Amino acid sequence: MFRRLLRNPLSAFGLVVIALLVLLAVLAPVLAPYPEDAVGATVRPERQFEPPSGEFWFGTDDLGRDLFSRVLFGARISLVAGCMTIGLALLIGVPLGLAAGYAGGLVDEIIMRVTDIMLSFPPLLLAVALAAAFGPSLTNAVLATGLAWWPWYTRIIRSAAAGIRSREYVEAARAAGAGHATIMGRHILPNALPPVLVQASMDFGSVVLTTAALGFLGLGAQAPQPEWGLMVAIGRNYFLTHPWVVVFPGLGILITVMAFNFLGDGLREVLDPRLGRARR
Amino acid sequence: MTVQHTGRRGLGFIGRWGILLLAAALLLAACGGGGGAGDAGGGNAGGSGGSSSGQADEIDVAVSLQYSEVMVFWDPSDSFSNEIMAMQNMYETLLHYDPLADDFKPVLATSWDRSEDGLTWTFHLRQGVKFHTGKEMTSADVKGSIERTIQRGQGASFIWDPLDRIETPDDYTVVFHLKYPAPLDLIVSAGYSAYIFDVDVADEEWFNAGNDAGTGPYTVESWTQGEQLVLTRFDDYWGGWNDPRQWDKVVFRIVPEAATRRQLMETGQGDFTYGLPPEMVEALRSNANLQVVETPSFQNLLGMLNTEKAPLDDVRVRKALAHAFPYQQVVDHVMQGTARPARGPIPYGMWGHGEDLPQPGYDLDEARRLLAEAGYPDGGFSLVLTYTAGDEVERRAAELYQVELASLGIDLEIRAMPWEQQWDLARSPDPQQRQDILLFYWWPDLVHPQSWLDALFKSQDEILFNLSYYSNPEYDALVERGVAEAGLDREQAAATFIEAQRLLLEDAAALFIFDQKYVRVTSNRLGGYADNPAYPHVVRWYETYNAAR
């Protein structure tokens, strides 16, 4: 599968860019020329809004901080927040979907109707509403996005679990006296999980974008955190005279989201042979 | 408007990756706030404002570019908002005040005097003044106008609190009897709630239909809500029209986007605008066709310190905080010089301002010493600062302050909140739930130090704007004494108010950050313009003229 992913130029490109982003994020404290600028510990008001130069590769922001260092650290925030959001959504969505698919009947009915209700809201709107209720902070933005995202995974894993439930090996396990928990955990989950993980990796781009959108709206990360969406929101005020304060964090968002979407497209092609053949 | 335009283009282009749309929208919306909007605004500018150029031989039209609706109120009794910019040209008051010279100019009154006890003020009215309705102004209109304003209780009508009754012994004399001595000359020249109008036609609905009944040099020609207001000259104005260069019409165009206003000014389609960010003003300074006019305003930025909550209940900690604020950095870099470091709460240029007050300067060593004295040698506590979301000046000042406090070992949490929420938090029933530091601006209703000293720092049982929760009986007594003195001897009152401010500084009740300058951009052809901070953002168009003629 991995080799087929690499054979598709778009997803290969996506994978390479993602690998690079992860590397940059991990090495940010080493690579950033002014790491203390990123966390807001240093300001140089007398050097604010300097254009990109050898000293400040991406220029400086409204308080004279090195934009390159801040954008680098922004990658950390975006990637970590994305992982946590997806993790939270899986943590809620997977057990619910598993229970619904395995138990069926009334339990299935209740869980799936709740899921349908949640799905009737666009995830961004729901995340905005939740973040507004929780109060603005990065943690709350992750929480809000995670809470808006789980129903998708519940649906996928439920349909997988419902199909697996009546397979012979599950019947066999039950006949051998295995409890419900064992059957769900040992026999159903491992077989139902892959499509969910694929979906989750394809969602990563949207999640990064939602976190940035919340930051942009003032409902996510708070100054002086170097979160890309927040940096774009603040830079917007100075865009006309000092475009670099918007362009670089904006590019960060664009590249990250694009890379994950390329990867997602590739994954879909690899996993859906019909689509793949039609293409070729 | 334009943001949507660019957004739609983004949809067509990136549609295949639906998710990317959001990224594009986000980025483009950010850009649209600046560049895109400018293009569209420039495009339709020719339609409405274009009349300002090319017709100089026939009539002179001045164009004022506003960032929001001008005519929020139409009723001169209720006025309490942007309409002051138009109404000061449509309506007049008995006197006009110049705060920088502390001088009054006769307008509808030609002379006035005050009794020895300060309780009786007599005004002699100008004769032959016509309302736009055609009627001649008499003392009955003055009495009727003020009584209607008081009776409606809107706007700044509370400025008339000292008034007991008005007498009109003859058509051109008005006598005010006060309950206690008060500076009535300031009150009758106030920017709000002091207009004189034709009481015979005064009716809320008639006003709201877009009519005016003033005596001013200009009268309403047309109004399109959210777009523009056109004033035209009133031929029977008592002051006459002696200079052919005076403006025949004044157009107030509403252009919310700062970038668009900048562009209109640059292309000669505007004569006056304000509310541009300092960075944009800097860029306009080098434009030979434009003037940047800076005047001290009566608006200042304050950081209210929670005097009721530990550790800020200790005056030494508050003083340390006051010494840690980077006043000059904020003035130089955030305000780009369009402010001056404050000296106590009363702004520069106003009576009661104390230039010699001992303002704490930026001095981290002193701050460290004070903290050690208070038992926090290495800081080790955290504070919550709230500011009004969207205010870039406050945010940048807060972030600069955060860095200074961090070097003292104090962790500053900065919270951006919509003003209503910020204010609600500041008035939480439990003082411990409230913020530690609150940033906000203050400006006066009446050009009177009372507007700050009373509203912001006098003990309040129910908290309104005393957001330092400051309570000092000695201070309260000084302010009350000053208010009483103001009606009789303004110099004496000013001295008392300065003493009161000295107490505020000794107790470090707040961070007095800066007194703002008003920055206006005018076209080169706008001659005779002078800013008057007592009437915020007002251009007295009658006194200006087309210098390009």
Short mmCIF file of N, CA and C in Angstrom, two decimals, chain B residues 248-382:
data_model
loop_
_atom_site.label_atom_id
_atom_site.label_comp_id
_atom_site.label_asym_id
_atom_site.label_seq_id
_atom_site.Cartn_x
_atom_site.Cartn_y
_atom_site.Cartn_z
N ASP B 248 -19.90 75.17 -0.49
CA ASP B 248 -21.34 75.22 -0.73
C ASP B 248 -22.02 73.97 -0.20
N LYS B 249 -21.31 72.87 -0.34
CA LYS B 249 -21.87 71.60 0.13
C LYS B 249 -20.79 70.82 0.86
N VAL B 250 -21.25 70.01 1.81
CA VAL B 250 -20.35 69.09 2.50
C VAL B 250 -20.96 67.70 2.41
N VAL B 251 -20.17 66.75 1.91
CA VAL B 251 -20.64 65.38 1.76
C VAL B 251 -19.93 64.51 2.79
N PHE B 252 -20.70 63.80 3.60
CA PHE B 252 -20.13 62.82 4.54
C PHE B 252 -20.35 61.45 3.92
N ARG B 253 -19.28 60.85 3.44
CA ARG B 253 -19.40 59.51 2.83
C ARG B 253 -19.00 58.46 3.85
N ILE B 254 -19.75 57.37 3.92
CA ILE B 254 -19.42 56.32 4.88
C ILE B 254 -18.62 55.23 4.17
N VAL B 255 -17.37 55.10 4.59
CA VAL B 255 -16.44 54.15 3.98
C VAL B 255 -15.76 53.39 5.12
N PRO B 256 -16.31 52.24 5.52
CA PRO B 256 -15.81 51.58 6.73
C PRO B 256 -14.36 51.11 6.62
N GLU B 257 -13.94 50.68 5.45
CA GLU B 257 -12.62 50.08 5.30
C GLU B 257 -11.53 51.15 5.32
N ALA B 258 -10.60 51.05 6.25
CA ALA B 258 -9.54 52.05 6.37
C ALA B 258 -8.72 52.14 5.08
N ALA B 259 -8.45 50.99 4.47
CA ALA B 259 -7.63 50.98 3.27
C ALA B 259 -8.32 51.74 2.14
N THR B 260 -9.64 51.64 2.07
CA THR B 260 -10.38 52.34 1.03
C THR B 260 -10.34 53.84 1.27
N ARG B 261 -10.49 54.21 2.54
CA ARG B 261 -10.43 55.64 2.85
C ARG B 261 -9.06 56.20 2.49
N ARG B 262 -8.06 55.42 2.80
CA ARG B 262 -6.71 55.85 2.45
C ARG B 262 -6.59 56.07 0.95
N GLN B 263 -7.13 55.13 0.19
CA GLN B 263 -7.02 55.21 -1.26
C GLN B 263 -7.79 56.41 -1.80
N LEU B 264 -8.97 56.66 -1.25
CA LEU B 264 -9.76 57.80 -1.69
C LEU B 264 -9.03 59.10 -1.39
N MET B 265 -8.39 59.17 -0.24
CA MET B 265 -7.64 60.37 0.10
C MET B 265 -6.48 60.54 -0.89
N GLU B 266 -5.83 59.44 -1.20
CA GLU B 266 -4.66 59.52 -2.10
C GLU B 266 -5.05 59.94 -3.51
N THR B 267 -6.27 59.58 -3.92
CA THR B 267 -6.69 59.92 -5.28
C THR B 267 -7.49 61.22 -5.31
N GLY B 268 -7.42 61.99 -4.21
CA GLY B 268 -8.04 63.31 -4.21
C GLY B 268 -9.56 63.29 -4.13
N GLN B 269 -10.13 62.20 -3.62
CA GLN B 269 -11.58 62.12 -3.54
C GLN B 269 -12.11 62.31 -2.13
N GLY B 270 -11.26 62.82 -1.27
CA GLY B 270 -11.69 63.10 0.09
C GLY B 270 -10.91 64.29 0.63
N ASP B 271 -11.54 65.05 1.52
CA ASP B 271 -10.85 66.21 2.10
C ASP B 271 -10.50 66.00 3.56
N PHE B 272 -11.16 65.02 4.18
CA PHE B 272 -10.94 64.84 5.61
C PHE B 272 -11.27 63.40 5.97
N THR B 273 -10.40 62.77 6.73
CA THR B 273 -10.75 61.48 7.29
C THR B 273 -9.98 61.27 8.58
N TYR B 274 -10.39 60.26 9.34
CA TYR B 274 -9.76 59.98 10.63
C TYR B 274 -9.93 58.50 10.91
N GLY B 275 -9.32 58.04 12.01
CA GLY B 275 -9.47 56.64 12.38
C GLY B 275 -8.64 55.71 11.51
N LEU B 276 -7.56 56.20 10.94
CA LEU B 276 -6.66 55.32 10.20
C LEU B 276 -5.63 54.75 11.17
N PRO B 277 -5.23 53.48 10.98
CA PRO B 277 -4.20 52.93 11.88
C PRO B 277 -2.88 53.70 11.74
N PRO B 278 -2.11 53.81 12.84
CA PRO B 278 -0.86 54.59 12.80
C PRO B 278 0.07 54.19 11.66
N GLU B 279 0.12 52.90 11.32
CA GLU B 279 1.02 52.46 10.25
C GLU B 279 0.61 53.10 8.92
N MET B 280 -0.70 53.20 8.71
CA MET B 280 -1.20 53.78 7.46
C MET B 280 -0.92 55.28 7.43
N VAL B 281 -1.08 55.92 8.58
CA VAL B 281 -0.82 57.36 8.65
C VAL B 281 0.65 57.62 8.32
N GLU B 282 1.52 56.76 8.84
CA GLU B 282 2.95 56.91 8.55
C GLU B 282 3.19 56.90 7.05
N ALA B 283 2.49 56.00 6.36
CA ALA B 283 2.68 55.88 4.92
C ALA B 283 2.16 57.12 4.18
N LEU B 284 1.17 57.80 4.77
CA LEU B 284 0.57 58.97 4.10
C LEU B 284 1.37 60.24 4.35
N ARG B 285 2.21 60.23 5.37
CA ARG B 285 2.94 61.45 5.72
C ARG B 285 3.77 61.97 4.56
N SER B 286 4.25 61.06 3.73
CA SER B 286 5.14 61.48 2.65
C SER B 286 4.37 61.94 1.42
N ASN B 287 3.04 61.88 1.45
CA ASN B 287 2.24 62.27 0.30
C ASN B 287 2.09 63.79 0.26
N ALA B 288 2.61 64.42 -0.80
CA ALA B 288 2.64 65.88 -0.86
C ALA B 288 1.24 66.48 -1.00
N ASN B 289 0.26 65.69 -1.40
CA ASN B 289 -1.09 66.23 -1.59
C ASN B 289 -1.93 66.18 -0.33
N LEU B 290 -1.37 65.58 0.73
CA LEU B 290 -2.15 65.39 1.95
C LEU B 290 -1.44 65.99 3.15
N GLN B 291 -2.22 66.32 4.16
CA GLN B 291 -1.68 66.82 5.41
C GLN B 291 -2.07 65.84 6.52
N VAL B 292 -1.15 65.61 7.42
CA VAL B 292 -1.48 64.84 8.61
C VAL B 292 -1.55 65.82 9.77
N VAL B 293 -2.72 65.95 10.37
CA VAL B 293 -2.92 66.93 11.45
C VAL B 293 -3.05 66.19 12.77
N GLU B 294 -2.17 66.53 13.71
CA GLU B 294 -2.22 65.89 15.03
C GLU B 294 -2.57 66.92 16.08
N THR B 295 -3.55 66.60 16.93
CA THR B 295 -3.90 67.49 18.04
C THR B 295 -4.09 66.64 19.28
N PRO B 296 -3.76 67.20 20.44
CA PRO B 296 -4.05 66.43 21.65
C PRO B 296 -5.54 66.17 21.75
N SER B 297 -5.90 64.97 22.15
CA SER B 297 -7.32 64.67 22.33
C SER B 297 -7.56 64.54 23.82
N PHE B 298 -8.81 64.35 24.19
CA PHE B 298 -9.11 64.12 25.60
C PHE B 298 -9.35 62.65 25.85
N GLN B 299 -8.76 61.81 25.01
CA GLN B 299 -8.94 60.38 25.19
C GLN B 299 -7.64 59.81 25.72
N ASN B 300 -7.73 58.96 26.75
CA ASN B 300 -6.50 58.33 27.22
C ASN B 300 -6.69 56.87 27.53
N LEU B 301 -5.57 56.17 27.60
CA LEU B 301 -5.60 54.74 27.86
C LEU B 301 -5.20 54.50 29.31
N LEU B 302 -6.03 53.74 30.00
CA LEU B 302 -5.80 53.48 31.42
C LEU B 302 -5.70 51.98 31.65
N GLY B 303 -4.88 51.60 32.64
CA GLY B 303 -4.85 50.21 33.09
C GLY B 303 -5.34 50.19 34.53
N MET B 304 -6.60 49.83 34.72
CA MET B 304 -7.18 49.88 36.06
C MET B 304 -6.64 48.70 36.88
N LEU B 305 -6.06 48.99 38.04
CA LEU B 305 -5.49 47.94 38.88
C LEU B 305 -6.49 47.55 39.97
N ASN B 306 -6.71 46.28 40.12
CA ASN B 306 -7.69 45.79 41.09
C ASN B 306 -7.14 45.96 42.51
N THR B 307 -7.55 47.04 43.17
CA THR B 307 -6.99 47.38 44.48
C THR B 307 -7.59 46.52 45.60
N GLU B 308 -8.53 45.65 45.24
CA GLU B 308 -9.20 44.85 46.29
C GLU B 308 -8.69 43.43 46.35
N LYS B 309 -7.87 43.03 45.37
CA LYS B 309 -7.53 41.61 45.26
C LYS B 309 -6.02 41.43 45.43
N ALA B 310 -5.63 40.46 46.22
CA ALA B 310 -4.21 40.17 46.41
C ALA B 310 -3.62 39.67 45.10
N PRO B 311 -2.37 39.99 44.78
CA PRO B 311 -1.45 40.81 45.57
C PRO B 311 -1.56 42.31 45.28
N LEU B 312 -2.47 42.71 44.40
CA LEU B 312 -2.53 44.13 44.03
C LEU B 312 -3.19 44.98 45.11
N ASP B 313 -3.67 44.36 46.18
CA ASP B 313 -4.21 45.16 47.28
C ASP B 313 -3.08 45.83 48.06
N ASP B 314 -1.84 45.40 47.77
CA ASP B 314 -0.66 46.02 48.39
C ASP B 314 -0.16 47.14 47.49
N VAL B 315 -0.14 48.36 48.04
CA VAL B 315 0.21 49.51 47.22
C VAL B 315 1.62 49.39 46.65
N ARG B 316 2.52 48.68 47.35
CA ARG B 316 3.89 48.54 46.85
C ARG B 316 3.91 47.69 45.58
N VAL B 317 3.06 46.66 45.55
CA VAL B 317 2.99 45.83 44.35
C VAL B 317 2.42 46.64 43.19
N ARG B 318 1.40 47.45 43.49
CA ARG B 318 0.81 48.28 42.42
C ARG B 318 1.84 49.26 41.89
N LYS B 319 2.62 49.83 42.82
CA LYS B 319 3.65 50.78 42.37
C LYS B 319 4.69 50.08 41.52
N ALA B 320 5.04 48.86 41.94
CA ALA B 320 6.01 48.09 41.14
C ALA B 320 5.46 47.87 39.74
N LEU B 321 4.18 47.54 39.65
CA LEU B 321 3.57 47.32 38.34
C LEU B 321 3.61 48.59 37.50
N ALA B 322 3.39 49.73 38.17
CA ALA B 322 3.39 51.00 37.44
C ALA B 322 4.80 51.31 36.92
N HIS B 323 5.83 50.89 37.68
CA HIS B 323 7.20 51.14 37.22
C HIS B 323 7.64 50.16 36.14
N ALA B 324 6.90 49.07 35.98
CA ALA B 324 7.31 48.06 35.00
C ALA B 324 6.69 48.30 33.63
N PHE B 325 5.79 49.27 33.52
CA PHE B 325 5.12 49.47 32.23
C PHE B 325 6.02 50.25 31.27
N PRO B 326 6.18 49.76 30.04
CA PRO B 326 7.07 50.43 29.07
C PRO B 326 6.35 51.60 28.36
N TYR B 327 6.13 52.68 29.10
CA TYR B 327 5.34 53.80 28.57
C TYR B 327 5.88 54.32 27.24
N GLN B 328 7.20 54.60 27.24
CA GLN B 328 7.77 55.23 26.05
C GLN B 328 7.73 54.31 24.84
N GLN B 329 7.96 53.02 25.07
CA GLN B 329 7.92 52.06 23.96
C GLN B 329 6.55 52.04 23.32
N VAL B 330 5.52 52.05 24.16
CA VAL B 330 4.15 52.01 23.64
C VAL B 330 3.87 53.28 22.84
N VAL B 331 4.28 54.42 23.37
CA VAL B 331 4.05 55.69 22.67
C VAL B 331 4.82 55.72 21.35
N ASP B 332 6.08 55.31 21.40
CA ASP B 332 6.93 55.42 20.21
C ASP B 332 6.59 54.39 19.14
N HIS B 333 6.35 53.14 19.55
CA HIS B 333 6.26 52.09 18.55
C HIS B 333 4.85 51.63 18.28
N VAL B 334 4.02 51.54 19.31
CA VAL B 334 2.64 51.12 19.07
C VAL B 334 1.84 52.31 18.53
N MET B 335 2.00 53.46 19.17
CA MET B 335 1.25 54.64 18.74
C MET B 335 2.01 55.45 17.69
N GLN B 336 3.22 55.06 17.39
CA GLN B 336 4.04 55.76 16.40
C GLN B 336 4.09 57.25 16.69
N GLY B 337 4.18 57.58 17.96
CA GLY B 337 4.30 58.99 18.34
C GLY B 337 2.99 59.76 18.37
N THR B 338 1.86 59.11 18.11
CA THR B 338 0.60 59.84 18.12
C THR B 338 -0.04 59.79 19.50
N ALA B 339 0.79 59.90 20.52
CA ALA B 339 0.32 59.94 21.90
C ALA B 339 1.45 60.51 22.72
N ARG B 340 1.18 60.89 23.96
CA ARG B 340 2.27 61.27 24.86
C ARG B 340 2.04 60.57 26.19
N PRO B 341 3.13 60.19 26.87
CA PRO B 341 2.97 59.50 28.14
C PRO B 341 2.10 60.34 29.08
N ALA B 342 1.21 59.71 29.80
CA ALA B 342 0.25 60.43 30.62
C ALA B 342 0.90 60.98 31.88
N ARG B 343 0.26 62.00 32.44
CA ARG B 343 0.61 62.52 33.77
C ARG B 343 -0.68 62.47 34.58
N GLY B 344 -0.96 61.33 35.18
CA GLY B 344 -2.23 61.23 35.89
C GLY B 344 -3.37 61.12 34.90
N PRO B 345 -4.60 61.01 35.42
CA PRO B 345 -5.72 60.71 34.52
C PRO B 345 -6.17 61.87 33.63
N ILE B 346 -6.05 63.12 34.08
CA ILE B 346 -6.58 64.22 33.27
C ILE B 346 -5.63 64.50 32.11
N PRO B 347 -6.13 64.41 30.88
CA PRO B 347 -5.23 64.48 29.73
C PRO B 347 -4.63 65.86 29.52
N TYR B 348 -3.53 65.83 28.83
CA TYR B 348 -2.82 67.04 28.44
C TYR B 348 -3.76 67.96 27.65
N GLY B 349 -3.68 69.25 27.92
CA GLY B 349 -4.48 70.21 27.16
C GLY B 349 -5.79 70.55 27.82
N MET B 350 -6.13 69.83 28.90
CA MET B 350 -7.38 70.10 29.56
C MET B 350 -7.14 70.78 30.88
N TRP B 351 -8.07 71.62 31.32
CA TRP B 351 -7.89 72.23 32.63
C TRP B 351 -7.97 71.14 33.69
N GLY B 352 -7.09 71.25 34.72
CA GLY B 352 -7.03 70.19 35.72
C GLY B 352 -5.91 69.20 35.42
N HIS B 353 -5.27 69.34 34.24
CA HIS B 353 -4.13 68.49 33.92
C HIS B 353 -2.93 68.98 34.72
N GLY B 354 -2.22 68.05 35.36
CA GLY B 354 -1.06 68.42 36.17
C GLY B 354 0.21 67.94 35.50
N GLU B 355 0.87 68.85 34.79
CA GLU B 355 2.09 68.46 34.08
C GLU B 355 3.21 68.08 35.07
N ASP B 356 3.12 68.59 36.31
CA ASP B 356 4.20 68.31 37.27
C ASP B 356 3.88 67.14 38.19
N LEU B 357 2.81 66.45 37.94
CA LEU B 357 2.48 65.32 38.80
C LEU B 357 3.58 64.25 38.71
N PRO B 358 3.86 63.59 39.83
CA PRO B 358 4.97 62.61 39.85
C PRO B 358 4.57 61.28 39.21
N GLN B 359 4.54 61.25 37.90
CA GLN B 359 4.19 60.02 37.20
C GLN B 359 5.30 58.99 37.36
N PRO B 360 4.96 57.75 37.72
CA PRO B 360 6.01 56.72 37.82
C PRO B 360 6.57 56.43 36.45
N GLY B 361 7.88 56.44 36.32
CA GLY B 361 8.49 56.15 35.03
C GLY B 361 8.81 54.66 34.93
N TYR B 362 9.27 54.26 33.75
CA TYR B 362 9.67 52.87 33.54
C TYR B 362 11.00 52.67 34.26
N ASP B 363 11.01 51.80 35.26
CA ASP B 363 12.21 51.61 36.08
C ASP B 363 12.13 50.23 36.73
N LEU B 364 12.72 49.24 36.06
CA LEU B 364 12.58 47.86 36.54
C LEU B 364 13.29 47.64 37.87
N ASP B 365 14.40 48.37 38.11
CA ASP B 365 15.12 48.20 39.38
C ASP B 365 14.24 48.64 40.54
N GLU B 366 13.59 49.79 40.33
CA GLU B 366 12.68 50.28 41.36
C GLU B 366 11.52 49.29 41.57
N ALA B 367 11.03 48.74 40.45
CA ALA B 367 9.95 47.77 40.54
C ALA B 367 10.39 46.55 41.36
N ARG B 368 11.62 46.09 41.09
CA ARG B 368 12.16 44.93 41.82
C ARG B 368 12.27 45.23 43.31
N ARG B 369 12.77 46.44 43.61
CA ARG B 369 12.94 46.83 45.00
C ARG B 369 11.59 46.84 45.73
N LEU B 370 10.57 47.41 45.05
CA LEU B 370 9.24 47.49 45.67
C LEU B 370 8.64 46.10 45.87
N LEU B 371 8.86 45.23 44.90
CA LEU B 371 8.33 43.87 45.01
C LEU B 371 8.98 43.14 46.17
N ALA B 372 10.31 43.30 46.31
CA ALA B 372 11.03 42.65 47.40
C ALA B 372 10.50 43.15 48.74
N GLU B 373 10.26 44.47 48.79
CA GLU B 373 9.75 45.08 50.01
C GLU B 373 8.39 44.49 50.38
N ALA B 374 7.60 44.19 49.34
CA ALA B 374 6.26 43.66 49.58
C ALA B 374 6.27 42.16 49.83
N GLY B 375 7.48 41.55 49.75
CA GLY B 375 7.57 40.12 50.03
C GLY B 375 7.54 39.25 48.80
N TYR B 376 7.76 39.85 47.62
CA TYR B 376 7.81 39.05 46.40
C TYR B 376 9.13 39.33 45.68
N PRO B 377 10.27 38.96 46.29
CA PRO B 377 11.56 39.32 45.66
C PRO B 377 11.71 38.73 44.26
N ASP B 378 11.10 37.57 44.00
CA ASP B 378 11.24 36.97 42.68
C ASP B 378 9.91 36.88 41.96
N GLY B 379 9.02 37.80 42.30
CA GLY B 379 7.69 37.74 41.68
C GLY B 379 6.96 36.52 42.16
N GLY B 380 6.75 35.57 41.23
CA GLY B 380 6.17 34.30 41.64
C GLY B 380 4.66 34.31 41.74
N PHE B 381 3.99 35.32 41.16
CA PHE B 381 2.53 35.25 41.11
C PHE B 381 2.08 35.54 39.69
N SER B 382 0.83 35.25 39.42
CA SER B 382 0.33 35.52 38.07
C SER B 382 -0.88 36.45 38.14
#
